[in-house]
Short mmCIF file of C-alpha atoms in Angstrom, two decimals:
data_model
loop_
_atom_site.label_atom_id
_atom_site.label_comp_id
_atom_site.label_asym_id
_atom_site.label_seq_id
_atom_site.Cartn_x
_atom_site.Cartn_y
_atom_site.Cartn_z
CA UNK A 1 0.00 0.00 0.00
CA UNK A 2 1.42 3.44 -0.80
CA UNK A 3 1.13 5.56 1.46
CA UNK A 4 1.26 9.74 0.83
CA UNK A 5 1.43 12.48 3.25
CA UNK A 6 3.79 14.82 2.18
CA UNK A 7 1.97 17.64 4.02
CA UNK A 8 3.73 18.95 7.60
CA UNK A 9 1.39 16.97 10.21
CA UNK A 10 0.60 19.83 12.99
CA UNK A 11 -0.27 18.91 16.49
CA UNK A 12 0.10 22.09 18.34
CA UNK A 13 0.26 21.11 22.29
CA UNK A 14 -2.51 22.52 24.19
CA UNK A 15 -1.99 26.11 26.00
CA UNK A 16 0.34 26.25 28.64
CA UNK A 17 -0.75 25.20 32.02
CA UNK A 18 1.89 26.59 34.60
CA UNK A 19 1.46 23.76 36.89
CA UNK A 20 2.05 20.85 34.21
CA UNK A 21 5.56 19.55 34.47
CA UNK A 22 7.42 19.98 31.28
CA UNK A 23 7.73 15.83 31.80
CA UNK A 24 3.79 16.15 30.62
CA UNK A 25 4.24 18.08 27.97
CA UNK A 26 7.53 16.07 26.47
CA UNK A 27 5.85 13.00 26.88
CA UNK A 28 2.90 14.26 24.22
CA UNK A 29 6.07 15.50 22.15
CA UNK A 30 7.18 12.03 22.50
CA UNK A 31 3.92 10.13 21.16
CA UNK A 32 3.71 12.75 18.32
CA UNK A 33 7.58 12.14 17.51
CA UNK A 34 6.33 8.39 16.89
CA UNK A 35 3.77 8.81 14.98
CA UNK A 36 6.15 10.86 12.95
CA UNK A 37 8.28 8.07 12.58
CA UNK A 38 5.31 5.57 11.73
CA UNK A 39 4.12 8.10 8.78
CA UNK A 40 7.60 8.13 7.21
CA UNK A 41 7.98 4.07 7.26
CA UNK A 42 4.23 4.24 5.25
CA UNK A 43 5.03 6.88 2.82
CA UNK A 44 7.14 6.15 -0.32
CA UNK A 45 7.49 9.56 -1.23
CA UNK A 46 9.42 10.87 1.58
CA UNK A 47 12.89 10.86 3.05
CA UNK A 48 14.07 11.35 5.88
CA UNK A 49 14.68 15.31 5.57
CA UNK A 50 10.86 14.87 5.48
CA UNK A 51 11.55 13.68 9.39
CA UNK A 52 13.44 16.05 9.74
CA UNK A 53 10.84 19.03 9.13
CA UNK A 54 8.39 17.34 10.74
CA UNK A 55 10.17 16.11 14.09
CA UNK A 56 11.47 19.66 14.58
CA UNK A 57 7.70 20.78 14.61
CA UNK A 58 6.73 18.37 16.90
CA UNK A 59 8.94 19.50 19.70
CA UNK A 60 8.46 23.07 18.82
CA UNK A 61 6.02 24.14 21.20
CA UNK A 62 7.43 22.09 24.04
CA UNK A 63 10.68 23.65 23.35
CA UNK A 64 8.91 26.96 23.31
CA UNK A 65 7.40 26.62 26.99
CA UNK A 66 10.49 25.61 28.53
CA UNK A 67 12.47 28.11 26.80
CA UNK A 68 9.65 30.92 28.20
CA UNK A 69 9.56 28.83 31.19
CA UNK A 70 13.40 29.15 31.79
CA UNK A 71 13.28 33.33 31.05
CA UNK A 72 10.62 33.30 33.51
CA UNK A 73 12.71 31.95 36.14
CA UNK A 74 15.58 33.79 35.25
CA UNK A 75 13.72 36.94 35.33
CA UNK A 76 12.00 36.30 38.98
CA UNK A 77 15.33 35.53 40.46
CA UNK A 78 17.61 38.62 39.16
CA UNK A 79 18.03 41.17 41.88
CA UNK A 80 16.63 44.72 41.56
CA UNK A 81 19.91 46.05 40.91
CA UNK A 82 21.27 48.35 38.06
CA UNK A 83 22.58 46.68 35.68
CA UNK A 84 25.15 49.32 34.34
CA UNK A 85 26.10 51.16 37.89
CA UNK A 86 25.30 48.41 40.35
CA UNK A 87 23.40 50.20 42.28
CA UNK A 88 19.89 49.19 44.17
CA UNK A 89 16.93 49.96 42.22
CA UNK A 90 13.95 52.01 44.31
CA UNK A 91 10.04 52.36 43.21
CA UNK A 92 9.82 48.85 42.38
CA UNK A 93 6.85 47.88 40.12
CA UNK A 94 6.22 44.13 38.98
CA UNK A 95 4.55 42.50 36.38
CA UNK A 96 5.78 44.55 33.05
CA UNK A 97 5.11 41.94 30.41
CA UNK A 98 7.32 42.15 27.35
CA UNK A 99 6.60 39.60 24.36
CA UNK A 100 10.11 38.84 22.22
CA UNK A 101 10.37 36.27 19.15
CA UNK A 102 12.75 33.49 20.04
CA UNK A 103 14.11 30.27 17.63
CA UNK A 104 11.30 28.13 19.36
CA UNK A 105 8.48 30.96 18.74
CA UNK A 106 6.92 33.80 20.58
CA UNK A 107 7.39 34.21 24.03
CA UNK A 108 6.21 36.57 27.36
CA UNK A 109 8.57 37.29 30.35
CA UNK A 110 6.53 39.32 33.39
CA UNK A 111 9.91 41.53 35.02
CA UNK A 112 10.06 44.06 37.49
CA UNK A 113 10.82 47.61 36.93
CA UNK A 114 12.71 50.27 39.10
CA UNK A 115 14.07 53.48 38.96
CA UNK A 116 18.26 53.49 39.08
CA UNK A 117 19.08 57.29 41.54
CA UNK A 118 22.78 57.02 40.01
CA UNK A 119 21.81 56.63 36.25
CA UNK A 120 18.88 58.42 36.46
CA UNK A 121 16.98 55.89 34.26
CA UNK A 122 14.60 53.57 35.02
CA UNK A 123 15.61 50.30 34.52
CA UNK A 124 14.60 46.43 33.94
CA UNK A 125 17.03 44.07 35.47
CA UNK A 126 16.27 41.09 33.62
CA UNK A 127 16.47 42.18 29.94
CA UNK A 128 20.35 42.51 31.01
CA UNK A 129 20.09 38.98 32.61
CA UNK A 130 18.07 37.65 29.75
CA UNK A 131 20.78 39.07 27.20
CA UNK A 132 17.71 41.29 25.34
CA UNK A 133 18.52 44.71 24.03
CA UNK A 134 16.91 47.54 25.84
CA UNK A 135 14.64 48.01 22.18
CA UNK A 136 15.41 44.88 20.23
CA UNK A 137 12.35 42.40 20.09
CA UNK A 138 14.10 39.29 19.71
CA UNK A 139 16.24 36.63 21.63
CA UNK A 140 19.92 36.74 21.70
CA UNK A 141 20.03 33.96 19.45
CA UNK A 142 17.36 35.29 16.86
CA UNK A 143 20.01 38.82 17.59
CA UNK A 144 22.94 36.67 16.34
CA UNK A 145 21.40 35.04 13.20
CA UNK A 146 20.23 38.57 12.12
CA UNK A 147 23.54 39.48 12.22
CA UNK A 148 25.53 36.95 10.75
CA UNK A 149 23.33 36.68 7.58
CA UNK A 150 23.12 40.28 7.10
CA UNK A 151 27.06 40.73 7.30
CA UNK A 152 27.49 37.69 4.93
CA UNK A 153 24.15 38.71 2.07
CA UNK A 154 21.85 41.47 1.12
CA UNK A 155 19.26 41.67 3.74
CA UNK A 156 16.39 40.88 1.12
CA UNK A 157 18.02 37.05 0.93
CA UNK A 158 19.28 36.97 4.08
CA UNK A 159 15.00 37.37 5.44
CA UNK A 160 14.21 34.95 2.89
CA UNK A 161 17.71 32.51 3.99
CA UNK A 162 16.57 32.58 7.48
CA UNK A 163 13.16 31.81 6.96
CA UNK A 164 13.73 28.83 5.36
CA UNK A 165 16.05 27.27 7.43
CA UNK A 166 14.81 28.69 10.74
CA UNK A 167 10.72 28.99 10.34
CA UNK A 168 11.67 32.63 11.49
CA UNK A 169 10.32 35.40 10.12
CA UNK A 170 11.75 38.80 10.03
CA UNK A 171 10.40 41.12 7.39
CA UNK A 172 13.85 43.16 5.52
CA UNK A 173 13.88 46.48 7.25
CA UNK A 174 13.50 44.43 10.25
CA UNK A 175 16.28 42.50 10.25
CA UNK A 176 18.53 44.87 8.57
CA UNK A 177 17.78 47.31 11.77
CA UNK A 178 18.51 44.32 13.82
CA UNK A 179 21.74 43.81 12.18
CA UNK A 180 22.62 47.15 12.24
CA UNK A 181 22.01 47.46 15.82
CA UNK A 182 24.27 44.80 16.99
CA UNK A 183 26.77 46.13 14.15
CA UNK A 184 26.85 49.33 16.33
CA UNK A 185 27.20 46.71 19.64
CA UNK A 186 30.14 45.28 17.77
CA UNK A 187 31.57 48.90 17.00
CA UNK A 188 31.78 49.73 20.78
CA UNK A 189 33.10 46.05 21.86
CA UNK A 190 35.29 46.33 19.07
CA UNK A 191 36.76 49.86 20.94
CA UNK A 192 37.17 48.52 24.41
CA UNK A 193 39.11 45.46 23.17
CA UNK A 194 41.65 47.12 20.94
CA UNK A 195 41.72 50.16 24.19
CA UNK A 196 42.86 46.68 27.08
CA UNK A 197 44.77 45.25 23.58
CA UNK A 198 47.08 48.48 23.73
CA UNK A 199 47.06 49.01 27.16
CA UNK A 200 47.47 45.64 28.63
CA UNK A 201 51.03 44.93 29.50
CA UNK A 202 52.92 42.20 26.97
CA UNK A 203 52.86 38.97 28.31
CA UNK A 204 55.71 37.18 28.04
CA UNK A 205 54.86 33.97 25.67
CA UNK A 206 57.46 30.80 25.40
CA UNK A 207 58.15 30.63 21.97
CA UNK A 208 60.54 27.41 19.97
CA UNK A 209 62.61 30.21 18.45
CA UNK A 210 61.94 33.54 17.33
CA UNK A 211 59.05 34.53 14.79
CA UNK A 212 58.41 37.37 12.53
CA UNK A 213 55.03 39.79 12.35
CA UNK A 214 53.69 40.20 8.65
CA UNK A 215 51.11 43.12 8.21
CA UNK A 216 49.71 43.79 5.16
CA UNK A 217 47.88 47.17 4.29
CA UNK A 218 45.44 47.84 1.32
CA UNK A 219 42.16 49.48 0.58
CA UNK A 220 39.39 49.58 -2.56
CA UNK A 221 36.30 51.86 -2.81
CA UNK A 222 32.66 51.19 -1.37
CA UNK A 223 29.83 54.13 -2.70
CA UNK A 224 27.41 55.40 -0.58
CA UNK A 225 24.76 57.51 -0.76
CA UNK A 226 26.33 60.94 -0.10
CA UNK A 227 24.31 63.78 -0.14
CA UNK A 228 21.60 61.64 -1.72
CA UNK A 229 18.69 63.50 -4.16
CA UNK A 230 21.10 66.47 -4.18
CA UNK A 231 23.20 65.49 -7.07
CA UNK A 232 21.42 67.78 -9.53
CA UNK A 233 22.08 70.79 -7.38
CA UNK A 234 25.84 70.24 -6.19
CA UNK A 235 26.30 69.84 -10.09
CA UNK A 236 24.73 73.17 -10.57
CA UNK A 237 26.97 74.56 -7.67
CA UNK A 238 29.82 73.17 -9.55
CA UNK A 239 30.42 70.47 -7.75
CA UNK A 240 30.84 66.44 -8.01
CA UNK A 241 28.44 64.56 -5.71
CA UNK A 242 30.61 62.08 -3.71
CA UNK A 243 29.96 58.33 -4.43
CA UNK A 244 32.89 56.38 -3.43
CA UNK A 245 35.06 56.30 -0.54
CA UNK A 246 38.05 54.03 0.71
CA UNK A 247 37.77 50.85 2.99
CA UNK A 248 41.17 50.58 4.51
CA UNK A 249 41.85 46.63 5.38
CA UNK A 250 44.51 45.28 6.92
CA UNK A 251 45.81 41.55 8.00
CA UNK A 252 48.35 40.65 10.33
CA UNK A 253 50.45 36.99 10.50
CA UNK A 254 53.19 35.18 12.65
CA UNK A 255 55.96 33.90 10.10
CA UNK A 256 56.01 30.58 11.58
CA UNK A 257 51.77 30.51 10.87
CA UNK A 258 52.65 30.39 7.08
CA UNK A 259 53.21 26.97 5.21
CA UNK A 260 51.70 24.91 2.48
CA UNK A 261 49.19 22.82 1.82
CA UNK A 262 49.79 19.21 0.63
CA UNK A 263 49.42 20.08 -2.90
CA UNK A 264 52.09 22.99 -2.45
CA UNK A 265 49.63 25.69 -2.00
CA UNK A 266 50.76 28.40 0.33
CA UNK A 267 48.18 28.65 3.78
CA UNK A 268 48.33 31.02 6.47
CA UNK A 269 47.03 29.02 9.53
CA UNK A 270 46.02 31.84 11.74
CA UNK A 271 46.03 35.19 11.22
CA UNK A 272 44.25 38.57 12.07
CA UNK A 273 41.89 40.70 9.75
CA UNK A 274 40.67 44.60 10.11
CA UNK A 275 38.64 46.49 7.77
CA UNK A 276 37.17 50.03 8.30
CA UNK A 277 35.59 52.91 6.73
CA UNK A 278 36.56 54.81 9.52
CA UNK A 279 39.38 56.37 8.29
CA UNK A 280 43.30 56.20 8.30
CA UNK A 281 43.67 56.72 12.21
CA UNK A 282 41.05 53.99 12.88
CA UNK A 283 42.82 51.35 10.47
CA UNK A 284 46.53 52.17 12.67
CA UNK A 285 45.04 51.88 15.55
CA UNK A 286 42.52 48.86 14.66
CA UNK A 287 45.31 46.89 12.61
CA UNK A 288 48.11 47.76 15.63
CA UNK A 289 45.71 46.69 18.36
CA UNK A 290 45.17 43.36 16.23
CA UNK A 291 48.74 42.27 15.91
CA UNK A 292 49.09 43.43 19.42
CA UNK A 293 47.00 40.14 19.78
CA UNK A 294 48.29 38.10 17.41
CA UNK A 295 52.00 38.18 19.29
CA UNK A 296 53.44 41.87 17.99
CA UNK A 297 54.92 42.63 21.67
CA UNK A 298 56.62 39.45 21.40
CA UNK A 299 58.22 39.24 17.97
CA UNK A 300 61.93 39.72 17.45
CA UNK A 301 60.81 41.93 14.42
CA UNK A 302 57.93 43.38 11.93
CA UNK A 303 57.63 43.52 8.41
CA UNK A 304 55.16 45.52 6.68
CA UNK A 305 54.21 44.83 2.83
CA UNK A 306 51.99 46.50 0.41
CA UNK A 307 51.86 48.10 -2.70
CA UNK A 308 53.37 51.75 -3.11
CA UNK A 309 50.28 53.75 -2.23
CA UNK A 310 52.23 56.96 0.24
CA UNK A 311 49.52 56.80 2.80
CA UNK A 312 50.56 53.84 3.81
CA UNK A 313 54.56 53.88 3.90
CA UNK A 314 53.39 56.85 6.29
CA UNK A 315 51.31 54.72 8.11
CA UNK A 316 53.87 52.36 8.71
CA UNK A 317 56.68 54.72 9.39
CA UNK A 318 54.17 56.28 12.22
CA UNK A 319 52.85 53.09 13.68
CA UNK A 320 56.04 50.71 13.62
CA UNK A 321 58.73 52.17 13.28
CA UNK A 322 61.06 49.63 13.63
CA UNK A 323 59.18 47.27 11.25
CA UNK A 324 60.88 46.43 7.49
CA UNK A 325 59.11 48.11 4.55
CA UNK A 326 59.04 45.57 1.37
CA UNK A 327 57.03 47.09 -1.61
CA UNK A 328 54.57 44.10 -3.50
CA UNK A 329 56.54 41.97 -5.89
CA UNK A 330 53.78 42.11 -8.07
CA UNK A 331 53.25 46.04 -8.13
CA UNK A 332 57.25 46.26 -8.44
CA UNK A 333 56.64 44.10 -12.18
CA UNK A 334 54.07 46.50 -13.26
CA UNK A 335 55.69 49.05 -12.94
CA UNK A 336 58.63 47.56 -15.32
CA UNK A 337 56.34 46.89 -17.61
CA UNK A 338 54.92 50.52 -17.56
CA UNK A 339 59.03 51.04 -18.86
CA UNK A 340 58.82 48.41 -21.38
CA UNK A 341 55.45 49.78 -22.96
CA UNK A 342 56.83 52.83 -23.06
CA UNK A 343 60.09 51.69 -24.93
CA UNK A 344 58.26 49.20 -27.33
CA UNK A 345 54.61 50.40 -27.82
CA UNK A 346 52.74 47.57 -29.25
CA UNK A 347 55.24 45.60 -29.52
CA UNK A 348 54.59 42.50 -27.70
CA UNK A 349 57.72 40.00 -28.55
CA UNK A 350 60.07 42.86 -27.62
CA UNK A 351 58.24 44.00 -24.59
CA UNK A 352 58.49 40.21 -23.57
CA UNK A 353 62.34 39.64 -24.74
CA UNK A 354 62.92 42.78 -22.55
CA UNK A 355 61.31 42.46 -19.64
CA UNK A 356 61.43 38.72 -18.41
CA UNK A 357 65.11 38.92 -18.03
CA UNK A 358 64.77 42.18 -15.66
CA UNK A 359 61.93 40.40 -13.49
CA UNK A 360 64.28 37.54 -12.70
CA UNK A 361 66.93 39.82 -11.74
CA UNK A 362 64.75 41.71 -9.50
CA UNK A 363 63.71 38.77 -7.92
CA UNK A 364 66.46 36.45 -7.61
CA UNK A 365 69.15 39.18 -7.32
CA UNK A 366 69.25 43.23 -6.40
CA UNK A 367 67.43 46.03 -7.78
CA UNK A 368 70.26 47.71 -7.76
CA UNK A 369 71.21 46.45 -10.94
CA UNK A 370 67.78 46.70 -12.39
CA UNK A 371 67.40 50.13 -11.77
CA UNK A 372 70.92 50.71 -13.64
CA UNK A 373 69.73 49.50 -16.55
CA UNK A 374 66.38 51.62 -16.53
CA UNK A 375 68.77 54.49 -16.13
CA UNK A 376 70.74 53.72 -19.28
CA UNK A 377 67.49 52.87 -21.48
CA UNK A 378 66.30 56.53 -20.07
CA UNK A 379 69.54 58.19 -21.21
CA UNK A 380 69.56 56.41 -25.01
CA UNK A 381 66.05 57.67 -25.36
CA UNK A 382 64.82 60.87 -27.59
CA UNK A 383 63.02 63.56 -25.81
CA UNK A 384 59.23 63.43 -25.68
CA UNK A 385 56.13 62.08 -23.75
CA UNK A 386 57.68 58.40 -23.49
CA UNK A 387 61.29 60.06 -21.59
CA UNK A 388 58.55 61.38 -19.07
CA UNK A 389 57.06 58.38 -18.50
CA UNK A 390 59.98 57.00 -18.27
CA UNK A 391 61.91 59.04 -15.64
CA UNK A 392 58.52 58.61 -13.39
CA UNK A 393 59.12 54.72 -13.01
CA UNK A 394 62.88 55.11 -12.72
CA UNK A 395 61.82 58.04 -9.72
CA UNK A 396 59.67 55.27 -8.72
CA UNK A 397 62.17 52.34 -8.27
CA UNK A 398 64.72 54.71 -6.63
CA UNK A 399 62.27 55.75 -3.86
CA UNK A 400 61.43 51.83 -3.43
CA UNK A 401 64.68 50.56 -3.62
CA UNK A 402 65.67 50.11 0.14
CA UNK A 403 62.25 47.82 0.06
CA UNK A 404 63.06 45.11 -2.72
CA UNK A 405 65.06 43.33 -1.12
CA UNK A 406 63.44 39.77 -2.59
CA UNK A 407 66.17 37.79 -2.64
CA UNK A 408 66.80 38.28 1.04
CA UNK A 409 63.18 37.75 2.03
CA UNK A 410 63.20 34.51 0.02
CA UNK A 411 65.63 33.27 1.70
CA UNK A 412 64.54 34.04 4.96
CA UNK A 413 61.30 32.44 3.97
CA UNK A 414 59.23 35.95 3.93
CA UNK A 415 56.37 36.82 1.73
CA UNK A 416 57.09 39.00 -1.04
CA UNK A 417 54.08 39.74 -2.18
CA UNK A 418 50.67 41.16 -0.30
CA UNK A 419 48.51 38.34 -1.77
CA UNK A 420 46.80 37.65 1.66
CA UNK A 421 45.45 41.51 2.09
CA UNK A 422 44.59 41.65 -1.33
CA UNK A 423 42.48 38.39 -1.06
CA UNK A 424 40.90 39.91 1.88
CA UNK A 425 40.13 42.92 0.27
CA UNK A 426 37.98 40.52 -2.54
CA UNK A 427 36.91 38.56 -0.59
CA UNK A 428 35.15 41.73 1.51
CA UNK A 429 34.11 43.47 -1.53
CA UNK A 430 32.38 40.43 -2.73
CA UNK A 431 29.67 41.54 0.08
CA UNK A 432 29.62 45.44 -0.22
CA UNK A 433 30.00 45.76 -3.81
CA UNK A 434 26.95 43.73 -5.10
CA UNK A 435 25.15 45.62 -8.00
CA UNK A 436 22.68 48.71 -7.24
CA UNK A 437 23.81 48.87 -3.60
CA UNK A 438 24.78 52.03 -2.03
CA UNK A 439 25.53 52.46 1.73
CA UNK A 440 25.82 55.14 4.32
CA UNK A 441 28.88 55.50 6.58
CA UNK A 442 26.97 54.19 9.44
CA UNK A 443 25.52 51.33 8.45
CA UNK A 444 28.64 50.01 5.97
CA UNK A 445 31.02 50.44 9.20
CA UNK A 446 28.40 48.38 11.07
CA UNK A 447 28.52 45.33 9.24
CA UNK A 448 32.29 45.26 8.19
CA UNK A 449 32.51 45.30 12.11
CA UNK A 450 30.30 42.46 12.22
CA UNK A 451 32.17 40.68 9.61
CA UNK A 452 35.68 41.27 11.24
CA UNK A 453 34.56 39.76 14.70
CA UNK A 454 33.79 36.54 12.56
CA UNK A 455 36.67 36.32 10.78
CA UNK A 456 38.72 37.24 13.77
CA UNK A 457 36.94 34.05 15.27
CA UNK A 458 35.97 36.26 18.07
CA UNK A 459 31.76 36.04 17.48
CA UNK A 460 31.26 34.36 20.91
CA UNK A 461 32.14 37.53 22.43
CA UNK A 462 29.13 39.11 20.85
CA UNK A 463 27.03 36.20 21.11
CA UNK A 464 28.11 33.66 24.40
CA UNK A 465 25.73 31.69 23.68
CA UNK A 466 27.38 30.56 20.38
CA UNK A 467 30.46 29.21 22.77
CA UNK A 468 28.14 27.35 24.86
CA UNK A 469 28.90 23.32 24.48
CA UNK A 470 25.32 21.23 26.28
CA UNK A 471 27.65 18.75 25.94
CA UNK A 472 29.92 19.64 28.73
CA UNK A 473 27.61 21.86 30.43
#
């Protein structure tokens, strides 16, 4: 006999009674579990993600009571005590009811209320015990799924993502203020750790042997909505609206955390990542507080590569001093080239003949002797637009010099190239650069916050819960 019910079975258990044990209520969750199981041997048409869907509704609303259960307990045993100052609340009132959404469905927490003399404020006690924001209208854990899909996809999917996989449903501007919010959370967490990383006295680590510090320094563009609706005018006033603005990103490695993969790919094992539309000052002191962590007070030294952008040799020479500058391999090639098209035009075979011979020597032995040679193709050439653009590179390799040293790093093992910033700077744009999406200042600093304490590994300190193990508990 074939059997078909492809439908979602619902049994909803019946409304909360207070004084039923939750044993009650999980053995009805139990029977309806087995019949779950029954209806998936019968039917030929389902799998077992079938089960799946339907076994996670079945425990649903028994999950739901304990959880409100649980926040009700919680909530009658914190103390009517600030939660900011510490101080004892006065003009206690009880029974303020406040309704949240939480992964198991809606549910009501009764808390008392009192007035804080210190603060000035009136305050609720067990929203801070509970982990709820003082406006936010959903659990911590409905808080941290918000924010990880909206740093990782446009808000539109991420509603749509969440839904599906959760049963949860927050409409778009609704979860994009959510993410936003604890975005902002982030930005001030993000503040006091970098303020105890630069202020907390070095510990001393045991180390094997001595290790090097790699930072890496880039940034690329992100366009917001500046002075949005106003374009019209400000070109009437003579001026260009402002679209785009810089994202500086850093990343920041130990030496010894570099290797390869099996199949001779080069990994980084660990390694630190900070990205900010904040400004110059906020990238030193984001990216220095960052290797701070990642063992920069220990190191026996620092090197610093990137490609030849100024603002960020000054950077460098501001924040470490005593670090090594190298300039990107890669950038240091195209900007022979830039010699070699102006020497041979179109000429591809020449261009080729010409240059591959000077790239080896910059690499395997001094620049030095590369920059000698651009000297005497700049003297043989006939005045004109191409003797410009000639003296620029050779201006360029002269103020670069001291940092292509290549040969040396290679045989130190260093990196001599900023591939790991650059793929960070992809690998970020790939969220903020999405067609027809603008951004403000605010909300683009937000989630690039958000997105840093991820790839930092350091999301538990938003979220606790997402550190919590039941398994050890």
């Amino acid at each position: 006999m074939k059997a078909n019910c492809l439908e979602l079975v619902t049994r909803a258990l019946p409304p909360e009674d207070a004084s039923e044990p939750l044993a009650v209520l999980a053995a009805r969750a139990a029977c309806a579990l087995g019949d779950s199981i029954q209806r998936l041997v019968l039917a030929s048409d389902q799998d077992l993600g079938h089960l799946e869907v339907q076994a996670t509704h079945d425990v649903q609303e028994l999950l739901r009571q304990a959880i409100q259960r649980g926040a009700q307990a919680k909530a009658d045993a914190t103390p009517p005590v600030c939660p900011v100052c510490g101080q004892t609340l006065t003009r206690l009132s009880t029974g303020h009811a406040r309704t949240f959404a939480s992964r198991s469905g809606s549910i009501t927490v009764q808390r008392t209320r009192g007035y804080c003399k210190r603060c000035r404020k009136w305050r609720v006690p067990a929203d801070a015990a509970l982990g709820l924001e003082e406006t936010a209208g959903y659990s911590p854990a409905v808080q941290d799924m918000a924010a990880l899909l909206a740093s990782k996809m446009p808000v539109e999917d991420a509603s749509l993502v969440l839904e599906h996989l959760t049963g949860i449903q927050l409409p778009r501007a609704t979860l994009d203020r959510e993410a936003r919010r604890q975005g902002q959370r982030a930005e001030r967490l993000r503040r006091q750790l970098d303020q105890e990383a630069a202020t907390e006295k070095n510990q001393l680590e045991l180390t094997l042997e001595p290790y090097q510090m790699i930072i890496q320094l880039d940034a690329w563009n992100i366009r917001e909505r500046d002075a949005w609706g106003k374009s019209a005018a400000l070109r009437r006033a003579g001026q260009d609206p402002e679209r785009w603005h810089w994202v500086y990103t850093g990343t920041c490695f130990r030496l010894d955390q570099r290797g390869q993969s099996a199949g001779g790919r080069p990994i980084i094992t660990q390694r630190g990542f900070v990205a900010t539309r904040a400004g110059l000052a906020a990238l030193r002191e984001q990216l220095h507080a960052e290797a701070l962590r990642r063992g920069l007070g220990q190191a026996a030294g620092a090197l610093v590569i990137a490609d030849g952008a100024v603002w960020i040799w000054r950077l460098a020479d501001d924040r470490w001093p005593q670090a090594r500058q190298r300039l990107d391999f890669y950038h240091a090639v195209q900007h022979l080239a830039a010699v070699g098209r102006a020497l041979f035009g179109e000429d591809k075979d020449k261009l080729k003949a010409w240059l591959k011979p000077l790239v080896k020597q910059l690499k395997n032995e001094s620049a030095r002797k590369v920059i000698r040679q651009l000297e005497e193709a700049l003297a043989g050439m006939p005045s004109g637009a191409a003797v410009d653009a000639v003296a620029k590179e050779v201006e360029y390799f002269h103020e670069h010099q001291a940092r292509m040293d290549y040969r040396a790093g290679q045989r130190a093992g260093e990196p001599i190239g900023s591939g790991p910033v650059e793929a960070t700077c992809r690998q970020t744009q790939c969220r903020f650069k999405r067609p027809g999406q603008f951004w403000s200042q605010a909300g683009d600093e937000a989630l690039l916050c958000l997105e840093m304490f991820w790839r930092n590994g350091r999301w538990h300190l938003l979220f606790p819960h997402t550190s919590f193990d039941p398994a050890r508990n």
